[in-house]
Amino acid sequence: MIIEPRIVKLTTRTEVDVRRTIPHAKLRRIGAWVFVDHFGPTEQVDGMTVAAHPHTGLQTVTWLLDGLIDHRDSTGTAQNVTPGSLNLMTAGSGVSHSERSLPGPTSLHAVQLWIALPDAVRSMRPTFEHVETVPTATFGEHVAQVFIGEWGSATSPATVFSPLVGAEVSVGTRGSIPLNPAWEYGVLNIAGSMSANGDDVPPSALWYSSVGAGELALTGAGTAIVIGGEPFREPILMWWNFIARTHEEIEEMRMDWNLHTYPSFADRVGGWIPAPELPNVTLTPR
Ligand code: MN
């Protein structure tokens, strides 16, 4: 199955577009991966500035292909995000953050991915991890930078709470990649051309493989993000920047944010993004 991206605004306050593949009506998640945004490449004049906003119940993975981003959050983190380094924010019970691209590099190109936290840990204290150099695995002519989870001989030191993998893959002309048959996988075309098990994967589209496959025949010339994981069986409720389990929890999370109950931090963007109005229906977990 191929999921074509849809264009959405990065925030309601900017003109910056991102290309989102999941969640999608046909595919809500892959393992615990519940959100896939592809940004750029764009000139830095159209760079990214996102004012303070919250997250709950999830981990954010920011992975840069090009560019430089200043990340600040309410755990006290001030971290420059650079290509090839993993930045993982575990929101847990609630974290506030802002991000802005910095001058220097001429281009900004990134993915932002969300991982749902299992119920047992979703209210944990928020944390931030930076992994400067991630392990690599080679499969035929493909080279994978395994930024989170495990693949082949490579295991990222980043903390995960369900079995999964996320990797940037330099796609070569041939070579099959081992898959865990108990996991589902996605291949996002970041740049170049590629096919997965014979299916052409268009730019910014996501190719999906359900559980049961033991390998993936990948061919082309370009860059892919590969995500995978054990199917995440817990129903979750995603609304705005929050992941919860009930409508009442979402109401409470929304109110907590709009009433400024989060700790302040050394923000360099200024302002904050208020949570939107809730819809006039009771949200249900899926
Ligand atoms: Mn965010």
mmCIF file of C-alpha atoms and ligand atoms in Angstrom:
data_model
loop_
_atom_site.group_PDB
_atom_site.id
_atom_site.type_symbol
_atom_site.label_atom_id
_atom_site.label_comp_id
_atom_site.label_asym_id
_atom_site.label_seq_id
_atom_site.Cartn_x
_atom_site.Cartn_y
_atom_site.Cartn_z
ATOM 1 C CA MET A 1 0.000 0.000 0.000
ATOM 2 C CA ILE A 2 1.216 3.494 -0.869
ATOM 3 C CA ILE A 3 0.120 6.453 1.253
ATOM 4 C CA GLU A 4 0.344 9.711 -0.695
ATOM 5 C CA PRO A 5 1.218 12.717 1.460
ATOM 6 C CA ARG A 6 -1.197 15.545 2.133
ATOM 7 C CA ILE A 7 -0.073 19.128 2.479
ATOM 8 C CA VAL A 8 -0.741 20.699 5.860
ATOM 9 C CA LYS A 9 0.389 23.894 7.536
ATOM 10 C CA LEU A 10 3.152 23.351 10.060
ATOM 11 C CA THR A 11 1.125 25.519 12.439
ATOM 12 C CA THR A 12 -1.984 27.596 11.865
ATOM 13 C CA ARG A 13 0.233 30.675 12.247
ATOM 14 C CA THR A 14 2.738 30.128 9.472
ATOM 15 C CA GLU A 15 2.623 29.599 5.739
ATOM 16 C CA VAL A 16 5.122 26.776 5.992
ATOM 17 C CA ASP A 17 3.845 23.535 4.496
ATOM 18 C CA VAL A 18 4.718 20.030 5.580
ATOM 19 C CA ARG A 19 3.839 16.743 3.864
ATOM 20 C CA ARG A 20 2.030 14.376 6.223
ATOM 21 C CA THR A 21 1.520 10.684 5.505
ATOM 22 C CA ILE A 22 0.269 9.325 8.823
ATOM 23 C CA PRO A 23 -2.136 9.447 10.481
ATOM 24 C CA HIS A 24 -4.150 8.645 7.345
ATOM 25 C CA ALA A 25 -7.687 7.325 6.878
ATOM 26 C CA LYS A 26 -6.224 4.066 5.536
ATOM 27 C CA LEU A 27 -3.313 3.819 7.937
ATOM 28 C CA ARG A 28 -3.439 5.241 11.439
ATOM 29 C CA ARG A 29 -0.026 4.045 12.565
ATOM 30 C CA ILE A 30 2.939 1.751 11.976
ATOM 31 C CA GLY A 31 3.921 0.060 15.227
ATOM 32 C CA ALA A 32 3.902 2.861 17.786
ATOM 33 C CA TRP A 33 4.716 5.437 15.056
ATOM 34 C CA VAL A 34 1.614 7.613 14.905
ATOM 35 C CA PHE A 35 2.719 10.729 13.043
ATOM 36 C CA VAL A 36 5.012 11.298 10.060
ATOM 37 C CA ASP A 37 5.750 14.807 8.758
ATOM 38 C CA HIS A 38 8.259 15.580 5.996
ATOM 39 C CA PHE A 39 9.481 19.179 5.810
ATOM 40 C CA GLY A 40 11.503 20.771 2.990
ATOM 41 C CA PRO A 41 13.993 20.901 1.486
ATOM 42 C CA THR A 42 13.391 24.619 1.576
ATOM 43 C CA GLU A 43 15.495 27.765 1.533
ATOM 44 C CA GLN A 44 16.319 28.996 5.001
ATOM 45 C CA VAL A 45 14.400 32.230 4.299
ATOM 46 C CA ASP A 46 11.315 30.012 4.497
ATOM 47 C CA GLY A 47 12.759 28.415 7.596
ATOM 48 C CA MET A 48 10.880 27.171 10.574
ATOM 49 C CA THR A 49 9.799 29.047 13.680
ATOM 50 C CA VAL A 50 7.354 27.322 15.993
ATOM 51 C CA ALA A 51 6.429 29.068 19.253
ATOM 52 C CA ALA A 52 5.964 27.262 22.562
ATOM 53 C CA HIS A 53 3.437 24.446 22.462
ATOM 54 C CA PRO A 54 2.865 21.312 24.542
ATOM 55 C CA HIS A 55 2.937 17.561 23.995
ATOM 56 C CA THR A 56 1.682 14.704 26.169
ATOM 57 C CA GLY A 57 1.752 10.925 25.983
ATOM 58 C CA LEU A 58 4.245 10.657 23.110
ATOM 59 C CA GLN A 59 7.875 10.936 22.027
ATOM 60 C CA THR A 60 8.926 13.333 19.272
ATOM 61 C CA VAL A 61 11.779 12.351 16.977
ATOM 62 C CA THR A 62 13.380 15.235 15.082
ATOM 63 C CA TRP A 63 15.750 14.061 12.358
ATOM 64 C CA LEU A 64 17.437 16.547 10.064
ATOM 65 C CA LEU A 65 18.657 15.805 6.541
ATOM 66 C CA ASP A 66 19.891 19.411 6.140
ATOM 67 C CA GLY A 67 19.881 22.535 8.235
ATOM 68 C CA LEU A 68 20.187 23.638 11.839
ATOM 69 C CA ILE A 69 17.420 23.953 14.438
ATOM 70 C CA ASP A 70 17.485 25.423 17.950
ATOM 71 C CA HIS A 71 15.309 23.269 20.226
ATOM 72 C CA ARG A 72 14.281 24.554 23.682
ATOM 73 C CA ASP A 73 11.989 22.825 26.128
ATOM 74 C CA SER A 74 10.594 22.894 29.649
ATOM 75 C CA THR A 75 12.922 20.125 30.841
ATOM 76 C CA GLY A 76 15.630 22.802 30.554
ATOM 77 C CA THR A 77 17.018 21.557 27.262
ATOM 78 C CA ALA A 78 18.641 23.968 24.796
ATOM 79 C CA GLN A 79 19.959 21.794 21.985
ATOM 80 C CA ASN A 80 21.102 22.518 18.469
ATOM 81 C CA VAL A 81 19.693 19.874 16.143
ATOM 82 C CA THR A 82 22.049 18.926 13.312
ATOM 83 C CA PRO A 83 21.910 16.344 10.504
ATOM 84 C CA GLY A 84 22.847 12.842 11.599
ATOM 85 C CA SER A 85 22.041 13.353 15.283
ATOM 86 C CA LEU A 86 18.907 12.114 17.010
ATOM 87 C CA ASN A 87 16.810 14.439 19.113
ATOM 88 C CA LEU A 88 14.205 12.602 21.138
ATOM 89 C CA MET A 89 11.782 14.380 23.435
ATOM 90 C CA THR A 90 9.718 12.120 25.678
ATOM 91 C CA ALA A 91 6.702 14.247 26.561
ATOM 92 C CA GLY A 92 5.206 11.914 29.175
ATOM 93 C CA SER A 93 2.894 13.865 31.472
ATOM 94 C CA GLY A 94 3.539 17.087 29.559
ATOM 95 C CA VAL A 95 6.342 19.135 28.051
ATOM 96 C CA SER A 96 6.420 22.549 26.396
ATOM 97 C CA HIS A 97 8.873 23.385 23.620
ATOM 98 C CA SER A 98 9.740 25.803 20.853
ATOM 99 C CA GLU A 99 11.937 25.399 17.803
ATOM 100 C CA ARG A 100 13.453 27.674 15.197
ATOM 101 C CA SER A 101 15.787 27.139 12.292
ATOM 102 C CA LEU A 102 19.098 28.974 12.544
ATOM 103 C CA PRO A 103 21.053 30.680 9.736
ATOM 104 C CA GLY A 104 24.137 29.038 8.297
ATOM 105 C CA PRO A 105 23.008 26.097 6.202
ATOM 106 C CA THR A 106 21.249 27.176 3.003
ATOM 107 C CA SER A 107 18.605 24.470 3.141
ATOM 108 C CA LEU A 108 16.271 23.019 5.765
ATOM 109 C CA HIS A 109 15.099 19.432 5.325
ATOM 110 C CA ALA A 110 13.698 17.337 8.145
ATOM 111 C CA VAL A 111 11.241 14.764 9.347
ATOM 112 C CA GLN A 112 9.322 14.931 12.564
ATOM 113 C CA LEU A 113 7.899 11.687 13.836
ATOM 114 C CA TRP A 114 5.798 10.865 16.878
ATOM 115 C CA ILE A 115 5.837 7.630 18.857
ATOM 116 C CA ALA A 116 2.857 6.800 21.091
ATOM 117 C CA LEU A 117 3.797 5.913 24.662
ATOM 118 C CA PRO A 118 2.225 2.766 26.161
ATOM 119 C CA ASP A 119 -0.267 3.370 28.946
ATOM 120 C CA ALA A 120 2.139 2.186 31.647
ATOM 121 C CA VAL A 121 4.615 5.019 30.972
ATOM 122 C CA ARG A 122 2.607 7.731 29.273
ATOM 123 C CA SER A 123 2.437 9.878 32.433
ATOM 124 C CA MET A 124 6.176 9.692 33.116
ATOM 125 C CA ARG A 125 8.305 12.736 33.835
ATOM 126 C CA PRO A 126 9.318 14.412 30.566
ATOM 127 C CA THR A 127 12.881 13.898 29.344
ATOM 128 C CA PHE A 128 15.051 14.879 26.378
ATOM 129 C CA GLU A 129 17.817 12.827 24.767
ATOM 130 C CA HIS A 130 20.388 13.838 22.186
ATOM 131 C CA VAL A 131 22.347 11.096 20.428
ATOM 132 C CA GLU A 132 25.214 12.725 18.571
ATOM 133 C CA THR A 133 26.263 9.723 16.476
ATOM 134 C CA VAL A 134 23.860 6.913 15.719
ATOM 135 C CA PRO A 135 24.871 3.341 14.820
ATOM 136 C CA THR A 136 24.820 2.168 11.210
ATOM 137 C CA ALA A 137 23.928 -1.141 9.598
ATOM 138 C CA THR A 138 24.766 -2.172 6.038
ATOM 139 C CA PHE A 139 22.431 -4.339 3.973
ATOM 140 C CA GLY A 140 23.863 -5.046 0.535
ATOM 141 C CA GLU A 141 24.340 -1.612 -1.045
ATOM 142 C CA HIS A 142 22.027 0.081 1.456
ATOM 143 C CA VAL A 143 23.385 1.862 4.526
ATOM 144 C CA ALA A 144 21.026 2.524 7.425
ATOM 145 C CA GLN A 145 21.612 5.084 10.166
ATOM 146 C CA VAL A 146 19.562 3.516 12.930
ATOM 147 C CA PHE A 147 18.567 6.576 14.945
ATOM 148 C CA ILE A 148 16.129 4.746 17.208
ATOM 149 C CA GLY A 149 15.372 1.147 18.060
ATOM 150 C CA GLU A 150 17.135 -1.808 16.461
ATOM 151 C CA TRP A 151 17.827 -3.172 13.006
ATOM 152 C CA GLY A 152 20.282 -5.834 12.011
ATOM 153 C CA SER A 153 23.426 -5.418 14.086
ATOM 154 C CA ALA A 154 22.645 -1.811 15.026
ATOM 155 C CA THR A 155 20.891 -0.702 18.206
ATOM 156 C CA SER A 156 20.388 2.969 18.992
ATOM 157 C CA PRO A 157 21.021 4.011 22.607
ATOM 158 C CA ALA A 158 17.868 6.165 22.592
ATOM 159 C CA THR A 159 15.159 5.130 25.053
ATOM 160 C CA VAL A 160 12.119 3.388 23.582
ATOM 161 C CA PHE A 161 9.090 1.853 25.272
ATOM 162 C CA SER A 162 7.874 -0.550 22.579
ATOM 163 C CA PRO A 163 9.704 -2.692 19.992
ATOM 164 C CA LEU A 164 10.398 -0.438 16.997
ATOM 165 C CA VAL A 165 12.956 0.978 14.574
ATOM 166 C CA GLY A 166 13.559 4.294 12.834
ATOM 167 C CA ALA A 167 16.405 4.735 10.347
ATOM 168 C CA GLU A 168 17.648 6.942 7.534
ATOM 169 C CA VAL A 169 18.572 4.659 4.662
ATOM 170 C CA SER A 170 20.900 5.554 1.842
ATOM 171 C CA VAL A 171 19.241 3.483 -0.877
ATOM 172 C CA GLY A 172 21.543 1.660 -3.255
ATOM 173 C CA THR A 173 20.872 -0.092 -6.513
ATOM 174 C CA ARG A 174 20.358 -3.501 -4.951
ATOM 175 C CA GLY A 175 20.138 -5.465 -1.746
ATOM 176 C CA SER A 176 17.414 -6.865 0.414
ATOM 177 C CA ILE A 177 16.856 -5.707 3.943
ATOM 178 C CA PRO A 178 15.900 -8.078 6.769
ATOM 179 C CA LEU A 179 12.546 -7.404 8.423
ATOM 180 C CA ASN A 180 11.087 -8.766 11.642
ATOM 181 C CA PRO A 181 8.011 -10.746 10.505
ATOM 182 C CA ALA A 182 6.182 -9.737 13.707
ATOM 183 C CA TRP A 183 6.534 -6.046 12.815
ATOM 184 C CA GLU A 184 4.956 -3.737 10.262
ATOM 185 C CA TYR A 185 7.088 -1.257 8.317
ATOM 186 C CA GLY A 186 6.967 1.926 6.288
ATOM 187 C CA VAL A 187 9.389 3.356 3.723
ATOM 188 C CA LEU A 188 9.176 7.126 3.233
ATOM 189 C CA ASN A 189 10.832 8.492 0.091
ATOM 190 C CA ILE A 190 12.828 11.522 1.269
ATOM 191 C CA ALA A 191 14.786 12.166 -1.936
ATOM 192 C CA GLY A 192 15.582 10.414 -5.179
ATOM 193 C CA SER A 193 13.821 7.430 -6.680
ATOM 194 C CA MET A 194 13.221 4.009 -5.190
ATOM 195 C CA SER A 195 11.034 0.975 -5.298
ATOM 196 C CA ALA A 196 10.057 -1.324 -2.459
ATOM 197 C CA ASN A 197 9.205 -4.936 -3.362
ATOM 198 C CA GLY A 198 8.730 -3.672 -6.923
ATOM 199 C CA ASP A 199 6.363 -0.802 -6.026
ATOM 200 C CA ASP A 200 7.526 2.652 -7.084
ATOM 201 C CA VAL A 201 7.543 4.915 -4.011
ATOM 202 C CA PRO A 202 6.832 8.502 -5.141
ATOM 203 C CA PRO A 203 8.559 11.466 -3.448
ATOM 204 C CA SER A 204 7.263 12.066 0.111
ATOM 205 C CA ALA A 205 4.978 9.027 -0.167
ATOM 206 C CA LEU A 206 5.013 6.192 2.346
ATOM 207 C CA TRP A 207 5.082 2.543 1.303
ATOM 208 C CA TYR A 208 3.532 0.220 3.877
ATOM 209 C CA SER A 209 4.222 -3.437 4.652
ATOM 210 C CA SER A 210 2.002 -5.278 7.115
ATOM 211 C CA VAL A 211 3.286 -7.993 9.442
ATOM 212 C CA GLY A 212 4.535 -11.285 8.013
ATOM 213 C CA ALA A 213 7.334 -10.181 5.691
ATOM 214 C CA GLY A 214 10.861 -11.381 6.416
ATOM 215 C CA GLU A 215 12.661 -9.111 4.006
ATOM 216 C CA LEU A 216 12.283 -6.061 1.831
ATOM 217 C CA ALA A 217 13.727 -5.755 -1.664
ATOM 218 C CA LEU A 218 14.779 -2.139 -1.971
ATOM 219 C CA THR A 219 16.276 -0.624 -5.093
ATOM 220 C CA GLY A 220 16.976 2.859 -6.365
ATOM 221 C CA ALA A 221 19.173 5.847 -5.711
ATOM 222 C CA GLY A 222 18.189 8.177 -2.941
ATOM 223 C CA THR A 223 17.331 8.558 0.700
ATOM 224 C CA ALA A 224 14.518 6.903 2.629
ATOM 225 C CA ILE A 225 13.284 6.988 6.191
ATOM 226 C CA VAL A 226 12.300 3.498 7.289
ATOM 227 C CA ILE A 227 10.073 3.056 10.336
ATOM 228 C CA GLY A 228 8.741 -0.157 11.778
ATOM 229 C CA GLY A 229 7.527 -1.800 14.907
ATOM 230 C CA GLU A 230 5.347 -4.320 16.623
ATOM 231 C CA PRO A 231 1.687 -3.407 16.029
ATOM 232 C CA PHE A 232 0.606 -1.048 18.832
ATOM 233 C CA ARG A 233 -2.617 -2.543 20.168
ATOM 234 C CA GLU A 234 -3.741 0.097 22.649
ATOM 235 C CA PRO A 235 -6.516 2.405 21.428
ATOM 236 C CA ILE A 236 -5.239 5.971 21.663
ATOM 237 C CA LEU A 237 -6.820 9.380 21.359
ATOM 238 C CA MET A 238 -4.754 11.887 19.360
ATOM 239 C CA TRP A 239 -5.931 15.463 19.374
ATOM 240 C CA TRP A 240 -3.794 18.495 18.472
ATOM 241 C CA ASN A 241 -0.440 17.901 20.170
ATOM 242 C CA PHE A 242 -1.742 15.503 22.776
ATOM 243 C CA ILE A 243 -2.114 11.750 22.999
ATOM 244 C CA ALA A 244 -4.516 10.528 25.674
ATOM 245 C CA ARG A 245 -7.052 7.762 26.177
ATOM 246 C CA THR A 246 -10.278 9.646 26.954
ATOM 247 C CA HIS A 247 -12.077 12.817 25.923
ATOM 248 C CA GLU A 248 -11.949 14.027 29.538
ATOM 249 C CA GLU A 249 -8.165 13.691 29.604
ATOM 250 C CA ILE A 250 -7.910 15.741 26.420
ATOM 251 C CA GLU A 251 -10.143 18.448 27.951
ATOM 252 C CA GLU A 252 -7.888 18.554 31.000
ATOM 253 C CA MET A 253 -4.681 18.642 28.928
ATOM 254 C CA ARG A 254 -6.083 21.449 26.797
ATOM 255 C CA MET A 255 -7.095 23.470 29.855
ATOM 256 C CA ASP A 256 -3.762 22.936 31.615
ATOM 257 C CA TRP A 257 -1.953 24.337 28.580
ATOM 258 C CA ASN A 258 -4.247 27.285 28.004
ATOM 259 C CA LEU A 259 -4.065 28.206 31.714
ATOM 260 C CA HIS A 260 -0.239 28.326 31.517
ATOM 261 C CA THR A 261 0.414 25.634 34.100
ATOM 262 C CA TYR A 262 3.570 24.423 32.305
ATOM 263 C CA PRO A 263 7.003 25.494 33.574
ATOM 264 C CA SER A 264 8.584 28.338 31.647
ATOM 265 C CA PHE A 265 11.875 27.831 29.827
ATOM 266 C CA ALA A 266 14.652 29.785 28.112
ATOM 267 C CA ASP A 267 12.587 30.295 24.968
ATOM 268 C CA ARG A 268 14.096 32.256 22.057
ATOM 269 C CA VAL A 269 10.969 32.388 19.896
ATOM 270 C CA GLY A 270 8.479 34.146 22.165
ATOM 271 C CA GLY A 271 4.743 33.863 22.488
ATOM 272 C CA TRP A 272 2.854 30.595 22.684
ATOM 273 C CA ILE A 273 0.385 28.640 20.590
ATOM 274 C CA PRO A 274 -3.007 28.280 22.296
ATOM 275 C CA ALA A 275 -4.824 24.966 22.039
ATOM 276 C CA PRO A 276 -7.730 25.240 19.586
ATOM 277 C CA GLU A 277 -11.380 24.767 20.511
ATOM 278 C CA LEU A 278 -12.479 21.186 20.990
ATOM 279 C CA PRO A 279 -15.028 19.868 18.486
ATOM 280 C CA ASN A 280 -18.651 19.577 19.564
ATOM 281 C CA VAL A 281 -18.481 15.813 19.667
ATOM 282 C CA THR A 282 -17.019 13.412 22.201
ATOM 283 C CA LEU A 283 -13.633 12.219 20.973
ATOM 284 C CA THR A 284 -13.170 8.465 21.095
ATOM 285 C CA PRO A 285 -9.929 6.489 21.170
ATOM 286 C CA ARG A 286 -9.088 4.330 18.137
HETATM 287 MN MN MN B 1 6.226 20.012 18.857
#
